[in-house]
XYZ file of C-alpha atoms in Angstrom:
311
model
C -135.337 -14.827 -173.580
C -136.235 -12.232 -176.263
C -136.350 -13.196 -179.878
C -133.163 -11.941 -181.744
C -133.783 -9.472 -184.562
C -132.946 -11.031 -187.939
C -130.882 -8.721 -190.044
C -127.980 -8.630 -192.457
C -125.240 -6.135 -191.268
C -121.998 -5.620 -192.680
C -119.325 -8.633 -193.597
C -117.077 -9.811 -190.788
C -113.878 -8.049 -190.836
C -111.103 -10.458 -191.314
C -108.028 -8.159 -191.670
C -106.947 -9.347 -188.214
C -106.278 -12.757 -189.492
C -103.821 -11.587 -192.209
C -100.803 -11.617 -189.745
C -99.136 -15.100 -188.614
C -100.078 -16.146 -185.194
C -98.051 -15.048 -182.181
C -96.399 -17.574 -180.257
C -98.682 -18.882 -177.401
C -98.901 -21.594 -174.936
C -100.450 -24.940 -175.617
C -103.921 -24.757 -176.786
C -106.710 -25.465 -174.418
C -108.529 -28.667 -174.981
C -111.599 -28.507 -177.282
C -115.001 -28.151 -175.801
C -116.746 -31.413 -175.188
C -118.325 -32.541 -178.508
C -116.694 -29.653 -180.323
C -115.570 -31.380 -183.348
C -117.036 -34.906 -182.870
C -120.502 -34.330 -183.857
C -122.027 -34.277 -187.430
C -123.059 -30.724 -187.195
C -120.268 -29.162 -184.955
C -116.784 -28.194 -185.571
C -113.760 -26.692 -183.541
C -112.631 -23.310 -185.110
C -108.956 -22.720 -186.001
C -107.326 -20.174 -188.181
C -106.777 -22.938 -190.516
C -110.588 -23.841 -191.025
C -112.132 -20.218 -190.153
C -112.382 -19.138 -193.893
C -113.911 -22.492 -194.794
C -116.511 -22.208 -192.242
C -117.443 -18.981 -193.210
C -118.108 -20.228 -196.558
C -120.195 -22.827 -195.286
C -122.315 -20.149 -194.200
C -123.332 -19.496 -197.690
C -125.247 -22.614 -197.508
C -127.022 -22.653 -194.176
C -126.421 -20.691 -190.843
C -123.313 -21.181 -188.671
C -123.909 -20.497 -184.832
C -120.487 -19.497 -183.515
C -119.980 -19.819 -179.771
C -116.803 -18.128 -178.252
C -115.866 -19.581 -174.939
C -112.707 -19.567 -172.598
C -111.749 -21.622 -169.614
C -109.650 -18.683 -168.302
C -112.057 -15.918 -168.793
C -115.349 -17.812 -167.874
C -115.034 -21.104 -166.324
C -117.874 -23.426 -167.347
C -118.207 -21.591 -170.810
C -116.818 -24.898 -172.510
C -119.631 -26.736 -171.256
C -122.031 -24.138 -172.743
C -120.198 -24.446 -176.005
C -120.814 -28.240 -175.835
C -124.525 -27.672 -175.034
C -124.890 -25.354 -178.166
C -123.337 -28.329 -180.223
C -125.639 -30.661 -178.765
C -128.807 -28.712 -179.423
C -127.483 -28.049 -183.012
C -127.240 -31.975 -183.694
C -130.976 -32.010 -183.239
C -131.339 -29.473 -185.865
C -130.107 -32.090 -188.614
C -127.948 -29.753 -190.843
C -130.357 -26.645 -190.358
C -127.332 -25.107 -188.616
C -123.651 -25.757 -187.887
C -122.300 -25.172 -184.363
C -118.810 -23.534 -184.574
C -117.009 -23.425 -181.352
C -114.271 -20.823 -180.722
C -111.756 -21.264 -177.911
C -110.515 -17.692 -177.732
C -107.565 -18.848 -175.373
C -106.300 -20.890 -178.208
C -107.528 -18.459 -181.135
C -107.168 -14.854 -179.926
C -106.628 -13.601 -183.305
C -110.121 -14.791 -184.252
C -111.866 -13.323 -181.404
C -109.864 -9.925 -182.145
C -111.021 -10.133 -185.837
C -114.661 -10.705 -184.791
C -114.449 -7.940 -182.088
C -115.610 -10.236 -179.205
C -116.270 -8.108 -176.181
C -116.942 -10.936 -173.731
C -117.289 -14.742 -173.253
C -119.429 -16.746 -173.621
C -120.931 -15.105 -176.639
C -122.956 -16.773 -179.439
C -123.696 -15.206 -182.845
C -125.399 -16.494 -185.845
C -123.439 -16.084 -189.122
C -125.180 -16.414 -192.915
C -123.689 -15.693 -195.945
C -120.445 -14.955 -194.026
C -122.175 -12.152 -192.127
C -123.769 -12.093 -188.555
C -127.523 -12.053 -188.754
C -128.422 -11.699 -185.185
C -127.177 -9.302 -182.320
C -124.431 -10.987 -180.429
C -126.075 -13.079 -177.532
C -123.968 -12.802 -174.494
C -124.003 -15.246 -171.625
C -125.204 -18.778 -171.400
C -128.445 -19.890 -172.149
C -130.226 -23.006 -171.127
C -130.554 -25.965 -173.438
C -134.284 -25.242 -173.399
C -133.643 -21.636 -174.345
C -131.305 -22.757 -177.073
C -133.967 -25.240 -178.346
C -136.305 -22.351 -178.454
C -133.829 -19.905 -180.095
C -132.733 -22.395 -182.961
C -136.537 -23.205 -183.565
C -137.295 -19.421 -184.005
C -134.306 -19.001 -186.224
C -135.466 -21.778 -188.436
C -138.838 -20.259 -188.779
C -137.413 -16.859 -189.751
C -135.143 -18.454 -192.334
C -137.897 -20.610 -193.885
C -140.303 -17.508 -194.176
C -137.467 -15.874 -196.095
C -136.991 -18.948 -198.383
C -133.676 -20.059 -196.949
C -133.759 -23.792 -196.697
C -130.301 -25.125 -197.169
C -128.804 -27.451 -194.911
C -125.175 -28.570 -193.979
C -123.790 -31.763 -194.795
C -123.023 -34.027 -191.887
C -119.198 -33.862 -190.969
C -119.015 -37.463 -189.788
C -117.404 -40.011 -192.282
C -119.377 -41.110 -195.225
C -121.376 -44.483 -195.023
C -119.290 -47.264 -195.958
C -118.931 -48.179 -199.538
C -119.948 -52.001 -200.445
C -117.845 -54.203 -202.542
C -120.556 -53.910 -205.168
C -119.511 -51.170 -207.735
C -122.767 -51.363 -209.640
C -124.674 -48.292 -209.051
C -127.815 -48.773 -207.284
C -130.702 -46.457 -208.157
C -132.811 -45.212 -205.341
C -136.580 -45.959 -206.164
C -137.700 -42.655 -204.909
C -136.005 -40.858 -207.644
C -137.367 -43.350 -210.454
C -140.417 -41.239 -211.408
C -138.130 -38.211 -211.980
C -135.559 -39.879 -213.987
C -138.268 -41.672 -215.937
C -139.749 -38.494 -216.730
C -136.411 -36.936 -217.872
C -135.651 -40.093 -219.981
C -139.056 -39.401 -221.739
C -138.348 -35.886 -222.210
C -140.959 -34.519 -219.586
C -138.825 -32.013 -217.989
C -142.050 -30.290 -216.226
C -142.771 -33.722 -214.769
C -139.333 -34.127 -213.617
C -139.346 -30.923 -212.035
C -142.548 -31.841 -210.227
C -141.298 -35.045 -209.014
C -138.063 -33.927 -207.499
C -140.027 -30.793 -206.044
C -142.228 -33.304 -204.346
C -139.184 -35.061 -202.814
C -137.645 -31.827 -201.683
C -140.871 -30.642 -200.027
C -140.994 -34.011 -198.372
C -137.401 -33.975 -197.065
C -135.528 -30.617 -197.466
C -132.497 -32.358 -196.334
C -132.352 -34.729 -199.515
C -129.418 -33.486 -201.138
C -129.729 -35.853 -204.261
C -133.428 -34.548 -204.687
C -132.157 -30.998 -204.418
C -129.579 -31.591 -206.838
C -131.758 -33.253 -209.249
C -134.371 -30.298 -208.956
C -131.734 -27.761 -209.607
C -130.457 -29.542 -212.889
C -134.352 -30.313 -213.896
C -134.761 -26.548 -213.408
C -131.728 -25.438 -215.533
C -133.196 -27.594 -218.272
C -136.856 -26.343 -217.775
C -135.556 -22.582 -218.009
C -133.630 -23.238 -221.302
C -136.278 -25.074 -223.275
C -136.559 -23.591 -226.677
C -134.232 -20.793 -226.033
C -131.685 -19.843 -228.864
C -128.253 -19.851 -227.875
C -127.039 -17.141 -230.077
C -129.804 -14.803 -229.359
C -129.217 -15.349 -225.549
C -125.481 -14.673 -225.870
C -126.162 -11.492 -228.165
C -128.704 -10.183 -225.378
C -126.244 -10.802 -222.498
C -123.643 -9.044 -224.520
C -125.702 -5.970 -224.986
C -127.001 -5.907 -221.191
C -124.080 -7.043 -218.940
C -125.909 -5.993 -215.821
C -129.243 -7.662 -216.874
C -129.725 -10.366 -214.402
C -132.201 -12.421 -216.507
C -130.215 -12.082 -219.652
C -126.806 -13.168 -217.632
C -128.545 -16.153 -215.566
C -130.007 -17.450 -218.961
C -126.422 -17.756 -220.641
C -125.001 -19.207 -217.318
C -127.738 -21.867 -217.539
C -126.954 -22.683 -221.389
C -123.245 -22.925 -220.317
C -124.099 -25.392 -217.702
C -125.963 -27.662 -220.320
C -123.213 -27.101 -222.682
C -120.611 -28.499 -220.049
C -119.072 -25.096 -219.299
C -119.391 -25.128 -215.593
C -116.554 -22.685 -214.627
C -117.844 -20.097 -217.466
C -121.400 -20.373 -215.875
C -120.057 -19.738 -212.397
C -117.647 -17.061 -213.164
C -120.409 -15.196 -215.183
C -122.571 -15.311 -212.229
C -119.768 -14.327 -209.611
C -118.788 -11.382 -211.817
C -122.456 -10.365 -212.101
C -122.643 -10.431 -208.171
C -119.368 -8.359 -207.903
C -120.928 -5.526 -209.985
C -124.536 -5.312 -208.965
C -126.358 -4.577 -205.810
C -129.394 -4.945 -203.613
C -132.209 -7.249 -205.339
C -130.285 -7.839 -208.485
C -127.180 -9.153 -206.490
C -129.379 -11.437 -204.387
C -130.959 -12.798 -207.518
C -127.823 -13.576 -209.165
C -126.484 -15.008 -205.969
C -129.363 -17.278 -205.558
C -129.282 -18.257 -209.081
C -125.601 -19.185 -208.632
C -126.254 -21.372 -205.418
C -128.839 -23.185 -207.413
C -126.202 -23.839 -210.254
C -123.860 -25.072 -207.212
C -126.657 -27.545 -206.000
C -126.903 -28.880 -209.671
C -123.383 -29.728 -209.803
C -122.652 -30.843 -206.257
C -121.363 -29.351 -203.201
C -118.357 -31.781 -203.244
C -117.247 -30.928 -206.813
C -113.774 -28.915 -206.792
C -115.391 -26.362 -209.203
C -118.226 -25.722 -206.805
C -115.650 -25.286 -203.889
C -113.661 -22.914 -206.149
C -116.820 -21.186 -207.082
C -117.915 -20.619 -203.519
C -114.756 -19.086 -202.673
C -114.926 -16.648 -205.698
C -118.518 -15.747 -204.599
C -117.381 -15.070 -201.079
C -114.752 -12.785 -202.536
C -117.334 -10.955 -204.507
C -119.626 -10.668 -201.628
C -117.058 -9.149 -199.174
């Protein structure tokens, strides 16, 4: 098996999904494990856009299968989902039954099944991988992908799709002792110390969403220490395409509770910039998303706006 080149070609053409679905026979059964795992999902027209938006956080491995065109490819899709589970959120397996979802296969221009592709930021980042790989080959491929992503500073993880842990009867908030040093530092006004404590937790466990969110908030506070709000706004008004000036005002808006304004400012900046400036603005916005929390409705709306700006 050869290592797949890691690149970022053009965005996926979704124009084929604009029409209502044509009448069709009953959908084929989902692949084994297709929607039952914590890190796998069966794709339909209803959730396709949402899954593409989830690729803004971490890679989505899309697998196209068909019992009619390639008997046995359903098992391959299940194998991909099983190996994806071992990655603990580093990627999400998205399984597409082309018999049940021909419009999606058409929009993605799928030439054959089975076929796998890796999507990040809503875009394919590898050449399509035709045919069925063994579980061992999948494990090696996903490990290589993880190494390439880490080398590029892409360390996001998907949240498990399984139901949340049961909530106890005790409504009192329980503070995890792991976060106590960082919270104590913030309470004492030691923002640099809080950043260091949260960074230590994230380095130890990149999947720790609470630590990542705390780190993002602490970094906003760190970046805005001693900054004059009026001067920052004047600088941003004078240089609308200056990424540093715009991200500073976005940070200040965040601290002032103007979350939607911060998101809108950076989405608009992403829409009108390109290359390194666009990447810098996008990465900053993703950091603000983490500070607010991925389940917040404002973040979900912001991700949709960001996807539109990028594509």
